[in-house]
mmCIF file of C-alpha atoms in Angstrom:
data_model
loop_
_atom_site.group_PDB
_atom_site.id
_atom_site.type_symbol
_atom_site.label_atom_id
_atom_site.label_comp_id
_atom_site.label_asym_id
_atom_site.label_seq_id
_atom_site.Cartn_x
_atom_site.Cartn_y
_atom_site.Cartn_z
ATOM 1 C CA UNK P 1 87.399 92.802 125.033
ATOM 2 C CA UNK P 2 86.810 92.832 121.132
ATOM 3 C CA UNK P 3 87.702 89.550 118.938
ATOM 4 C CA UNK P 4 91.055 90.146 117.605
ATOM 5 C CA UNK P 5 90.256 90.952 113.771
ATOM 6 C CA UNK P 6 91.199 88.506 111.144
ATOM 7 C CA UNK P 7 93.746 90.670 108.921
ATOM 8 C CA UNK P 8 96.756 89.780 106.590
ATOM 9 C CA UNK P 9 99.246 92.031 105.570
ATOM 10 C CA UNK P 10 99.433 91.708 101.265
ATOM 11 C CA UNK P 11 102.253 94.142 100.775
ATOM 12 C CA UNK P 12 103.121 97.899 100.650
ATOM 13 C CA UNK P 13 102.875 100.514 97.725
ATOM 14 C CA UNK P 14 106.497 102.411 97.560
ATOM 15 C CA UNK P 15 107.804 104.213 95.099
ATOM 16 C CA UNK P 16 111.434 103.015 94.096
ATOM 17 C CA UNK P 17 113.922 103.493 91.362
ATOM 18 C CA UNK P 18 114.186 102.241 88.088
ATOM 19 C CA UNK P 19 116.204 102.401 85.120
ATOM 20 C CA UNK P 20 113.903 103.245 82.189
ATOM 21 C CA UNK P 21 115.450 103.061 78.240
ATOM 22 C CA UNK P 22 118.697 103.398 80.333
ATOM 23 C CA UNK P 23 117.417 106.389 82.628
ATOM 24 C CA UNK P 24 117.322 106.371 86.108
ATOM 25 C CA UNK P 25 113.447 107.232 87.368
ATOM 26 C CA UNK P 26 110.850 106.635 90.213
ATOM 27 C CA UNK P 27 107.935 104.628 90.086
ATOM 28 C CA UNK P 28 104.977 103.500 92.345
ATOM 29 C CA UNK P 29 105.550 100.102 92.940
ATOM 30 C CA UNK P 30 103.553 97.003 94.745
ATOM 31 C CA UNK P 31 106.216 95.415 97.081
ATOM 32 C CA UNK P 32 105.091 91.783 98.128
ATOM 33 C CA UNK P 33 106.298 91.234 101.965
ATOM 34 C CA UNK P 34 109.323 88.270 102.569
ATOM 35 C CA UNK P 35 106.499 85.226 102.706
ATOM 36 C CA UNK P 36 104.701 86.199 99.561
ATOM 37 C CA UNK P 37 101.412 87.600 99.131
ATOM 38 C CA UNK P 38 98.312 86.905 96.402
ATOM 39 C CA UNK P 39 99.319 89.938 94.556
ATOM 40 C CA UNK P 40 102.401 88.350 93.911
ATOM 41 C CA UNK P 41 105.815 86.968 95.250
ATOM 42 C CA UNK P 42 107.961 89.922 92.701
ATOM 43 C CA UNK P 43 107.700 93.490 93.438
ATOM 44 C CA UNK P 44 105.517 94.722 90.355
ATOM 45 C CA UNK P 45 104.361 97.961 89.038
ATOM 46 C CA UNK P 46 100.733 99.616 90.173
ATOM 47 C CA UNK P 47 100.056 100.515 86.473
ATOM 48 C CA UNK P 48 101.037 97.054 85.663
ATOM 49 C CA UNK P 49 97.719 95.830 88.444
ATOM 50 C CA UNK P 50 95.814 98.282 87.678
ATOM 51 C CA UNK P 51 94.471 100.086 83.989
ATOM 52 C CA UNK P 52 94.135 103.789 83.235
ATOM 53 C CA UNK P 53 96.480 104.955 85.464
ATOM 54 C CA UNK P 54 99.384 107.171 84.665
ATOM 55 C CA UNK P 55 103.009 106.916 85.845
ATOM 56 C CA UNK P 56 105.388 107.712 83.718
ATOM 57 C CA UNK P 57 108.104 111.007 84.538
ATOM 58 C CA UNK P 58 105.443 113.651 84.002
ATOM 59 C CA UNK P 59 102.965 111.442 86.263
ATOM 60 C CA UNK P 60 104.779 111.264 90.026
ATOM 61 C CA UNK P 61 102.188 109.044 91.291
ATOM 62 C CA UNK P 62 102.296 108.746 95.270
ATOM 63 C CA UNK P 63 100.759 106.501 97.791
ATOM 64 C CA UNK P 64 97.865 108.123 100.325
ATOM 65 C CA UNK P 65 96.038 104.933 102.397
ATOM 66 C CA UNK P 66 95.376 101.585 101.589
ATOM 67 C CA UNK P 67 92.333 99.345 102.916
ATOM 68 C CA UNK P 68 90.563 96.264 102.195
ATOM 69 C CA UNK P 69 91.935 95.775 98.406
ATOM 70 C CA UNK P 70 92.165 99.436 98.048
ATOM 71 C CA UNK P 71 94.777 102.335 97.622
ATOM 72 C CA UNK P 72 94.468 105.830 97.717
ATOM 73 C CA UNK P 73 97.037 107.740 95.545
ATOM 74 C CA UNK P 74 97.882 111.486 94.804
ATOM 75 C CA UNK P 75 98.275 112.306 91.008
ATOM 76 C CA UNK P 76 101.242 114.736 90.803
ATOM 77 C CA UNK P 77 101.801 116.536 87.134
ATOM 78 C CA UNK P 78 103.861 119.368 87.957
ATOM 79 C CA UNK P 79 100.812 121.684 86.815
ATOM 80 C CA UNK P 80 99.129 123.766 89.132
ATOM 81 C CA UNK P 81 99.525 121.281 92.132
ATOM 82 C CA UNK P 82 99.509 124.112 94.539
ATOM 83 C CA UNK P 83 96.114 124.881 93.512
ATOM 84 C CA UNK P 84 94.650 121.587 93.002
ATOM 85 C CA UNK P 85 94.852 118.321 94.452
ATOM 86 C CA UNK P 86 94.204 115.102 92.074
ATOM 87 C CA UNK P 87 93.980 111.615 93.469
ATOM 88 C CA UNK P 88 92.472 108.265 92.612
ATOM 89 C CA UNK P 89 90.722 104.841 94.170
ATOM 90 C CA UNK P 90 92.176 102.027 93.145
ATOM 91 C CA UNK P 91 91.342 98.233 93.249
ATOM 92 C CA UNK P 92 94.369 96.201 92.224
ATOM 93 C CA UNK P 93 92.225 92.643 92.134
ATOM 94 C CA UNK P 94 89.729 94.182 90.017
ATOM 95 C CA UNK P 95 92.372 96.011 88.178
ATOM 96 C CA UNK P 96 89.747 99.267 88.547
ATOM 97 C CA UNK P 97 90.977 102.928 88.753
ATOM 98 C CA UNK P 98 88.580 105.394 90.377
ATOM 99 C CA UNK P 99 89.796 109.045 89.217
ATOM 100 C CA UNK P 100 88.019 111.343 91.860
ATOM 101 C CA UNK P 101 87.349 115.025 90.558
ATOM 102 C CA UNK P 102 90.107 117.342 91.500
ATOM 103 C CA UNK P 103 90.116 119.363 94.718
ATOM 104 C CA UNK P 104 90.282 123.022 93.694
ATOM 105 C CA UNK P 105 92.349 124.265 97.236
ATOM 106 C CA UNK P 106 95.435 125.800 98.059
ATOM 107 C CA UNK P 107 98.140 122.916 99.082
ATOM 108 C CA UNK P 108 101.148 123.131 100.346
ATOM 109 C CA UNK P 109 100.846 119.150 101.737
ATOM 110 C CA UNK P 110 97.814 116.710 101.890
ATOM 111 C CA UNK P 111 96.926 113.885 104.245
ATOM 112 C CA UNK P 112 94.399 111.846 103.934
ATOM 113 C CA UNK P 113 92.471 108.402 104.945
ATOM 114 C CA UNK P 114 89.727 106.911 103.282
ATOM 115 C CA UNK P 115 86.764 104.284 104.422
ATOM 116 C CA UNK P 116 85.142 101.758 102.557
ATOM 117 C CA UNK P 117 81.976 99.788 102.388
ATOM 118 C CA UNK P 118 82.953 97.090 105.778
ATOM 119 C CA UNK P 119 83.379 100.685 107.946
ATOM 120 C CA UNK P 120 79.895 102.021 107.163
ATOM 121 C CA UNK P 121 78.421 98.918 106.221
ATOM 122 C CA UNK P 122 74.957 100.679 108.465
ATOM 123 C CA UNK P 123 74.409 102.661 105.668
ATOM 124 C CA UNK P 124 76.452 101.389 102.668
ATOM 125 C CA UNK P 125 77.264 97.239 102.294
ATOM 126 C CA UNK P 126 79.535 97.101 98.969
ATOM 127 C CA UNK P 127 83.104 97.557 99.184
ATOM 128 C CA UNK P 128 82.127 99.585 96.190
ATOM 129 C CA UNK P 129 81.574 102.610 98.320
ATOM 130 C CA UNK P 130 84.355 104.871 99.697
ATOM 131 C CA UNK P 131 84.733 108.024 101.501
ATOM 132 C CA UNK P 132 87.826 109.916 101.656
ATOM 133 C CA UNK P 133 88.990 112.577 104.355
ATOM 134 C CA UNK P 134 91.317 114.694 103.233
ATOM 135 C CA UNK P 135 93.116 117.290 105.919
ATOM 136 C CA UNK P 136 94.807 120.200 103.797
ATOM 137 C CA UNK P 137 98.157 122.458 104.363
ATOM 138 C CA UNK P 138 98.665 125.425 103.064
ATOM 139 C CA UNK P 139 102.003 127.605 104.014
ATOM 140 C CA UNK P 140 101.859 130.817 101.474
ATOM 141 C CA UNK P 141 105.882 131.142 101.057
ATOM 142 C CA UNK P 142 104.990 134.664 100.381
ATOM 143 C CA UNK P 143 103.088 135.681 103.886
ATOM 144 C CA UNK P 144 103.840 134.487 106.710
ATOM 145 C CA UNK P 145 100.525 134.816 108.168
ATOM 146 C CA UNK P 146 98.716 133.052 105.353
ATOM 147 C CA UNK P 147 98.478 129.381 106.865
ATOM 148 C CA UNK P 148 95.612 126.515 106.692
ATOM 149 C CA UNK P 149 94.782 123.467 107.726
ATOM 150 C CA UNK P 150 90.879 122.360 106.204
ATOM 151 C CA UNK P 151 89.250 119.246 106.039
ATOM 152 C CA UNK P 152 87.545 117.808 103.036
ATOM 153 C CA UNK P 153 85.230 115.266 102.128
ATOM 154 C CA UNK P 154 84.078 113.158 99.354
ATOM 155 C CA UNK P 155 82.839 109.763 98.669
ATOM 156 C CA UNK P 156 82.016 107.553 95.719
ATOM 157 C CA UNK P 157 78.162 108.661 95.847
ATOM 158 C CA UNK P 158 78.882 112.314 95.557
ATOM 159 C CA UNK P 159 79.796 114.072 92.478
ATOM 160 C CA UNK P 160 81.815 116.967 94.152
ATOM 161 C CA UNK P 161 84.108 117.290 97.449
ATOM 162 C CA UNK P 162 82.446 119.126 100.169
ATOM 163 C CA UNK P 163 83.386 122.665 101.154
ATOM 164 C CA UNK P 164 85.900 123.555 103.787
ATOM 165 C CA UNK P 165 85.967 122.619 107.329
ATOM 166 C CA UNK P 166 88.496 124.844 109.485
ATOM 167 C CA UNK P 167 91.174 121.831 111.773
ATOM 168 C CA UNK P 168 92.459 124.455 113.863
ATOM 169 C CA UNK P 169 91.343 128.064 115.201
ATOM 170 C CA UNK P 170 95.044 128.896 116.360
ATOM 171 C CA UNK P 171 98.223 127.534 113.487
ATOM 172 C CA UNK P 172 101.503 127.513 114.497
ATOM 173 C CA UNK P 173 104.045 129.801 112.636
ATOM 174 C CA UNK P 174 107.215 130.999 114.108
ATOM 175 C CA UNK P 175 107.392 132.819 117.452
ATOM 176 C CA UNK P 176 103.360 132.178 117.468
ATOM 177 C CA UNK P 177 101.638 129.782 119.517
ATOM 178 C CA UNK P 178 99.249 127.457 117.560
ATOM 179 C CA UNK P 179 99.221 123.631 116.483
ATOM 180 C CA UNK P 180 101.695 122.171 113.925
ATOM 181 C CA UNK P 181 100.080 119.570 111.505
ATOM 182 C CA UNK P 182 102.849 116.928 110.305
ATOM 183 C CA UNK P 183 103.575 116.857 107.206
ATOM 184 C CA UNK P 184 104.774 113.062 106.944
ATOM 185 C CA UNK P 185 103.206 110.879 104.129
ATOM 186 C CA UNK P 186 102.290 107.656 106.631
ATOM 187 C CA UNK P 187 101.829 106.911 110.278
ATOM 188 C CA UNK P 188 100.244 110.401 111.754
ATOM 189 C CA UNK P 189 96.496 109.167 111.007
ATOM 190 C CA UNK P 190 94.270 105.810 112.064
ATOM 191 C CA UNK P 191 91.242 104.686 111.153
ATOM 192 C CA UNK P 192 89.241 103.412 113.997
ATOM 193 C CA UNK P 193 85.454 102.648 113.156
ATOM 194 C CA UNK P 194 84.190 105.166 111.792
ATOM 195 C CA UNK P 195 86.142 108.350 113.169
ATOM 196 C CA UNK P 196 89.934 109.305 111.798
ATOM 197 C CA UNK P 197 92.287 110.106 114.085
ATOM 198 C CA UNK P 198 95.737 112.649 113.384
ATOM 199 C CA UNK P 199 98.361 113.167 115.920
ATOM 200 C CA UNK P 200 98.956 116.667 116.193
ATOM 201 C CA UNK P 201 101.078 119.113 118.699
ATOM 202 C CA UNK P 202 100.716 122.632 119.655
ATOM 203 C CA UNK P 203 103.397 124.813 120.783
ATOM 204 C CA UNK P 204 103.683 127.759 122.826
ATOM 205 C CA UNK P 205 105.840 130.083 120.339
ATOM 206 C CA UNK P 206 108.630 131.604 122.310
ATOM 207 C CA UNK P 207 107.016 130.898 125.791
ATOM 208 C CA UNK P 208 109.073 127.644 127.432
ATOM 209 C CA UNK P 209 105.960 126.188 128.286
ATOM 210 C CA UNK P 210 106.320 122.182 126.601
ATOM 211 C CA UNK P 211 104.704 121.034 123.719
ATOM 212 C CA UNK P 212 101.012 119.464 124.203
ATOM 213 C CA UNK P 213 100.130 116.934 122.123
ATOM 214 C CA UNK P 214 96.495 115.990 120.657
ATOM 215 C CA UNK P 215 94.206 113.798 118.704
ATOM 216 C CA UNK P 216 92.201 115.563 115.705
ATOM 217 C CA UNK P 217 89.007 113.128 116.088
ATOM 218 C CA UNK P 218 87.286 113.483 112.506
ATOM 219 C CA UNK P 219 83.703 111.619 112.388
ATOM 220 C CA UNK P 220 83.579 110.248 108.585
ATOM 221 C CA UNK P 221 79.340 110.095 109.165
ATOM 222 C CA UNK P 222 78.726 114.311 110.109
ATOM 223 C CA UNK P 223 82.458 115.469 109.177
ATOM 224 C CA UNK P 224 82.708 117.413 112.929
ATOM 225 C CA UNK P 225 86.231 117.432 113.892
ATOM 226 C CA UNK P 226 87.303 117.622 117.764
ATOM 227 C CA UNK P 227 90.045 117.817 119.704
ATOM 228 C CA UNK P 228 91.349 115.733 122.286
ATOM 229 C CA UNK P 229 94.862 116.215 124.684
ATOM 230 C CA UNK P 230 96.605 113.674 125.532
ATOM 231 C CA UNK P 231 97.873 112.889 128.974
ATOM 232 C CA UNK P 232 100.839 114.323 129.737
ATOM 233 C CA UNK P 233 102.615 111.230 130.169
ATOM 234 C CA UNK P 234 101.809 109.773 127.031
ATOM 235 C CA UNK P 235 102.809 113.680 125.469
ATOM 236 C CA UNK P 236 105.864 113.040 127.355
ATOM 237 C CA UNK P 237 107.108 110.063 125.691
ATOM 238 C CA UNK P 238 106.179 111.604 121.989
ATOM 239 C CA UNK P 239 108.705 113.964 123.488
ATOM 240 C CA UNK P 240 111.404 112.041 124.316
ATOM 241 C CA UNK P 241 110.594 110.225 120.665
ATOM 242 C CA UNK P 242 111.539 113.587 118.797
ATOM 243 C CA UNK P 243 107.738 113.498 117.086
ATOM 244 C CA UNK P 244 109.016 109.886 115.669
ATOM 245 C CA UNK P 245 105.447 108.515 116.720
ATOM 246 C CA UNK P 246 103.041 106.581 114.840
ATOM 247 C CA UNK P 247 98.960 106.051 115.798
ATOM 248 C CA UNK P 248 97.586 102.745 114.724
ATOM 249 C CA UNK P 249 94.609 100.343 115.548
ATOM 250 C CA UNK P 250 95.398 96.902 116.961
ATOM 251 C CA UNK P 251 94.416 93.483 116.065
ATOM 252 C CA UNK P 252 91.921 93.913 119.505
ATOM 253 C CA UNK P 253 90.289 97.316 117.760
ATOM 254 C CA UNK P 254 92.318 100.070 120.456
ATOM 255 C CA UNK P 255 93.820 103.167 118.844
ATOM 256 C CA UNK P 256 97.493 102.954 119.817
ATOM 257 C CA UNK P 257 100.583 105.369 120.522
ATOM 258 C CA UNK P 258 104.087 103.673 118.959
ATOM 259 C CA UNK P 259 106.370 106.356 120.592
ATOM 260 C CA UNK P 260 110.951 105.302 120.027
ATOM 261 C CA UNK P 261 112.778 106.084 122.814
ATOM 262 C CA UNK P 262 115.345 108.685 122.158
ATOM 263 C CA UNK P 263 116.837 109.043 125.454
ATOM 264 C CA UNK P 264 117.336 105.250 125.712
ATOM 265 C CA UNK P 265 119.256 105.791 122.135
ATOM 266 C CA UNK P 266 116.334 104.680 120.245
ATOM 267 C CA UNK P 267 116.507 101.021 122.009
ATOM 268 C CA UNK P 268 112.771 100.408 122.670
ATOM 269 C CA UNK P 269 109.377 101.030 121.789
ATOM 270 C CA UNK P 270 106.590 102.399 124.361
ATOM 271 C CA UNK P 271 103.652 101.090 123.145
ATOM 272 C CA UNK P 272 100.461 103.137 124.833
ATOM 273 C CA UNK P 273 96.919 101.799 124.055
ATOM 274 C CA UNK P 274 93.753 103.655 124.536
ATOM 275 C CA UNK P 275 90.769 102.845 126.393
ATOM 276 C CA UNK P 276 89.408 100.800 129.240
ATOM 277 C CA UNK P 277 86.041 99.154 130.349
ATOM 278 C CA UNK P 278 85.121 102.560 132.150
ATOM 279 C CA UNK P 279 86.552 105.324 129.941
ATOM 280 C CA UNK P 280 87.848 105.027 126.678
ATOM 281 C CA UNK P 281 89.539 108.315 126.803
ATOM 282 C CA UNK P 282 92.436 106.887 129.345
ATOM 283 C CA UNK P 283 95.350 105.737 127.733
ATOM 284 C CA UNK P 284 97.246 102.754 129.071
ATOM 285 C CA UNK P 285 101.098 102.194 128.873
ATOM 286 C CA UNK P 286 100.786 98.760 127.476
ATOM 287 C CA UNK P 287 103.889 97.580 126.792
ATOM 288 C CA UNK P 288 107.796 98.473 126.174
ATOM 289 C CA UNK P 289 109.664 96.636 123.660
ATOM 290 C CA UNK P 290 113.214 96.849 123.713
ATOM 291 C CA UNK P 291 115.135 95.988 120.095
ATOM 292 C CA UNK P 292 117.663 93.037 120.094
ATOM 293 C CA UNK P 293 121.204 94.488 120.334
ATOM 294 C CA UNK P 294 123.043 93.863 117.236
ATOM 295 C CA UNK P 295 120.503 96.250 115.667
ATOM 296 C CA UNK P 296 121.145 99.100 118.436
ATOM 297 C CA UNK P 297 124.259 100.256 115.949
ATOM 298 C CA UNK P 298 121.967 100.647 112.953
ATOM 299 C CA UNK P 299 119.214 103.324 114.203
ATOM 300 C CA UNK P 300 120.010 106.694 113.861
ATOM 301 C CA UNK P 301 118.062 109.698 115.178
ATOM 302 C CA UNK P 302 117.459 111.049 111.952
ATOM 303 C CA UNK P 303 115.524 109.028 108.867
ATOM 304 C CA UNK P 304 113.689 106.363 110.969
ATOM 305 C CA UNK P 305 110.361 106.137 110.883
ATOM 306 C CA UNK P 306 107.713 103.559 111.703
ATOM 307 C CA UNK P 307 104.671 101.644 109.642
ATOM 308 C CA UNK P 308 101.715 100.264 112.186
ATOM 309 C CA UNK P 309 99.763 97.246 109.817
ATOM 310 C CA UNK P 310 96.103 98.249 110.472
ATOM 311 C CA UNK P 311 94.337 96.002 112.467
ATOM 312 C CA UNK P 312 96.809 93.645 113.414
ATOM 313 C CA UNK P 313 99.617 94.055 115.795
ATOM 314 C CA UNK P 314 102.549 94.549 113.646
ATOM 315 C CA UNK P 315 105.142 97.140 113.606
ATOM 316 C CA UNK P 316 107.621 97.639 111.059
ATOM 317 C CA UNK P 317 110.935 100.132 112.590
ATOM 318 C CA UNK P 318 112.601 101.004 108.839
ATOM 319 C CA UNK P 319 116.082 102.912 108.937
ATOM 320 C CA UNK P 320 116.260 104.621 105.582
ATOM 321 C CA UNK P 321 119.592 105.033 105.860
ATOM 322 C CA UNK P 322 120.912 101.220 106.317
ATOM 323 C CA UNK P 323 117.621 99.601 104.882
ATOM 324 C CA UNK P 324 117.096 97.676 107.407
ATOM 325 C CA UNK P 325 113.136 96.616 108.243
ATOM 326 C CA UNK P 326 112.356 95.143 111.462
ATOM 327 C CA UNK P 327 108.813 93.562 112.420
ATOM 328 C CA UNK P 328 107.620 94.054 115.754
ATOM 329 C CA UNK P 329 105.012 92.515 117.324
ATOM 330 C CA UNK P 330 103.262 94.801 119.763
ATOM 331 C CA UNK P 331 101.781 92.458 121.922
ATOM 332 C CA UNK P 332 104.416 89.755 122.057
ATOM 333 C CA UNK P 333 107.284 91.847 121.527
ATOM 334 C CA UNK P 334 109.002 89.320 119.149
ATOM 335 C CA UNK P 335 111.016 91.912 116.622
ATOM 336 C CA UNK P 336 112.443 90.301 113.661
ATOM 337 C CA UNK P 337 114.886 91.152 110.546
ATOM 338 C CA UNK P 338 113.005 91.177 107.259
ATOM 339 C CA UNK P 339 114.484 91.897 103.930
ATOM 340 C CA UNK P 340 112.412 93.928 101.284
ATOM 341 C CA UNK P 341 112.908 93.937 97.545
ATOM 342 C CA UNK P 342 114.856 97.070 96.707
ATOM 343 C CA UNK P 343 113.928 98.153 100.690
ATOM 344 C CA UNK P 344 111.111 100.287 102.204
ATOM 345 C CA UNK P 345 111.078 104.208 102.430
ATOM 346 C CA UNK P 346 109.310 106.598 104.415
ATOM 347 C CA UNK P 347 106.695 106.692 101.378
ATOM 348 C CA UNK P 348 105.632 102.909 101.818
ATOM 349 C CA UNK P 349 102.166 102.167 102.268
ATOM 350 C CA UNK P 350 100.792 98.586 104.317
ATOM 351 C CA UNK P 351 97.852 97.050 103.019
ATOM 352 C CA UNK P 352 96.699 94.297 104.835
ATOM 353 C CA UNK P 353 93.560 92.592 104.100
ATOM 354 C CA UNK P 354 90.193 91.155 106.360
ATOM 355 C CA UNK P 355 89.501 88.397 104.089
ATOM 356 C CA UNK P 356 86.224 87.380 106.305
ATOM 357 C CA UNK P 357 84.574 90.948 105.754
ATOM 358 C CA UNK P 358 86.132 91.293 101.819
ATOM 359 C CA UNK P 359 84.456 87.878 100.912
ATOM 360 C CA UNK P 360 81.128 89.211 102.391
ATOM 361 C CA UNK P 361 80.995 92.348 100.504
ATOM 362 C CA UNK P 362 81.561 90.426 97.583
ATOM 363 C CA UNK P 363 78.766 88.230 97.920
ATOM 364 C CA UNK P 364 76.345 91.169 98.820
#
């Protein structure tokens, strides 16, 4: 068993409304949790934390990944963002922003991850150092045929992102069999060590055969991408979940299912962990957490969705409808009511924080 990791959870990027010269308008925003956080105890604006980045109503700016100190974001200017994809590191305590080069691809949707120095620190000690994985849609609205889903690659030692790596042999389009990437902005990837992990399904077109659902297992040190299935037990409960699942990595280091039970009228969580001391490919079904029932009335099976803190064991349930938050604790199963400045949407980003491991990359 692995010594639970030392993280705290500093806040979330969101982007919320905001009345600007009298106009209503969006911006990306740092949103402290209830206790507080060293970033602050007000919800502030990222350009306000960090210089040289643009946000204003030309400039959507929206969160990607956040880890150790750092946040990911997509640069959207309305120009040519199906053919190129702009994004940018940045470092909110040393008020940095890392513009990356722009990916020259065909998007229809991006997902990515990113690692820093303290996940490759065999080959790369500063924080300094990032690499980002970034798994591309493309849907041509024109042909139907015309799908993608490639992986790219860069990181902060590299001047240019690395070509195209094919996901998937077989995509799914209608009345085709083939897997079906989600196209959700948080929750359907984890970091753990050094390999990324997406939650994807593949379905059997018109054939009433039931969905399978998989792991795409990207390593971050040679790029190969893998496949893995899932048993069918654990495919069974993303099933009953309607796809409302979430992968994260526990405070004890175990990639982990989140899977809401929508037969039991989304009442409890079935939390599946993987791994054991013989073979890390079994999944266990760890725990089921059952929510208090004066918040039964407030979940309903459409806008719900779920943020997993990295590296801890925290679960947030967020109703976008009602605004209501509720913090989970996957291995106690305490759930608690938390109130968020201005709320949480299904574009909030956690960023928690291993202070032991960010103080030693500072001091080399």
């Amino acid at each position: 068993m692995r010594a639970p990791v030392v993280s705290t959870l500093l806040g979330f990027f969101n982007r919320q409304g905001v009345d600007i010269d009298g106009k209503p308008s969006y911006r990306l925003f740092f949103v402290p949790p209830p206790e507080g956080s060293v970033l602050g105890a007000q919800r502030r604006l990222l350009t306000s934390i960090v210089d040289g980045l643009p946000d204003d109503d030309t400039h959507i700016v929206n969160p990607l990944a956040a880890r150790h100190g750092l946040v990911l974001v997509r640069l959207l200017t309305g120009i040519r963002r199906h053919e190129s994809v702009h994004m940018a590191v940045c470092d909110p305590f040393a008020r940095t922003c890392h513009l990356l080069p722009p990916l020259e691809c065909k998007v229809s949707f991006v997902s990515c991850t990113f690692l820093t120095g303290a996940e490759c620190r065999q080959h790369h000690r500063s924080l300094d150092y990032f690499k980002v994985l970034a798994v591309v849609s493309f849907d041509n609205p024109k042909g139907k045929d015309d799908r993608e889903r490639n992986l790219y690659t860069f990181s902060s030692t590299e001047s240019s992102w690395s070509a195209p790596r094919k996901c998937f042999d077989e995509v799914y389009r209608p009345g085709k069999r083939g897997f079906r990437f989600p196209q959700i902005s948080s929750g359907n990837n984890a970091l753990c060590g050094t390999t990324a992990h997406w939650l994807v399904s593949y379905h059997f077109g018109h054939l009433e055969e039931p969905t399978k659902y998989y792991t795409l297992d990207v390593s971050s040190d040679t790029g190969h991408t893998s496949l893995t299935e899932l048993p069918t037990a654990v495919s069974r409960h993303i099933t009953y979940s309607n796809s409302r699942s979430t992968l994260g990595v526990t405070a004890d280091g175990a990639l982990s299912l989140f899977c809401i039970d929508e037969q039991a009228l989304m009442r409890r969580i079935d939390v599946w962990k993987r791994g054991n001391d013989v073979d890390n490919q079994v999944w266990l079904h760890s725990r089921v957490i059952e929510l208090p029932s004066q918040t039964k009335h407030l979940y309903h099976l459409s806008g719900v969705h779920m943020l997993s803190v990295e590296k801890s064991d925290t679960l947030l349930v967020i109703d976008d409808e009602s605004q209501c938050v509720h913090k989970v604790n996957v291995e106690t199963g305490v759930v608690e009511e938390q109130q968020f400045q201005n709320g949480l949407n299904s574009i909030a980003m956690p960023m928690n924080m291993d202070w032991p491991t960010w103080f030693a990359s500072r001091l080399g």
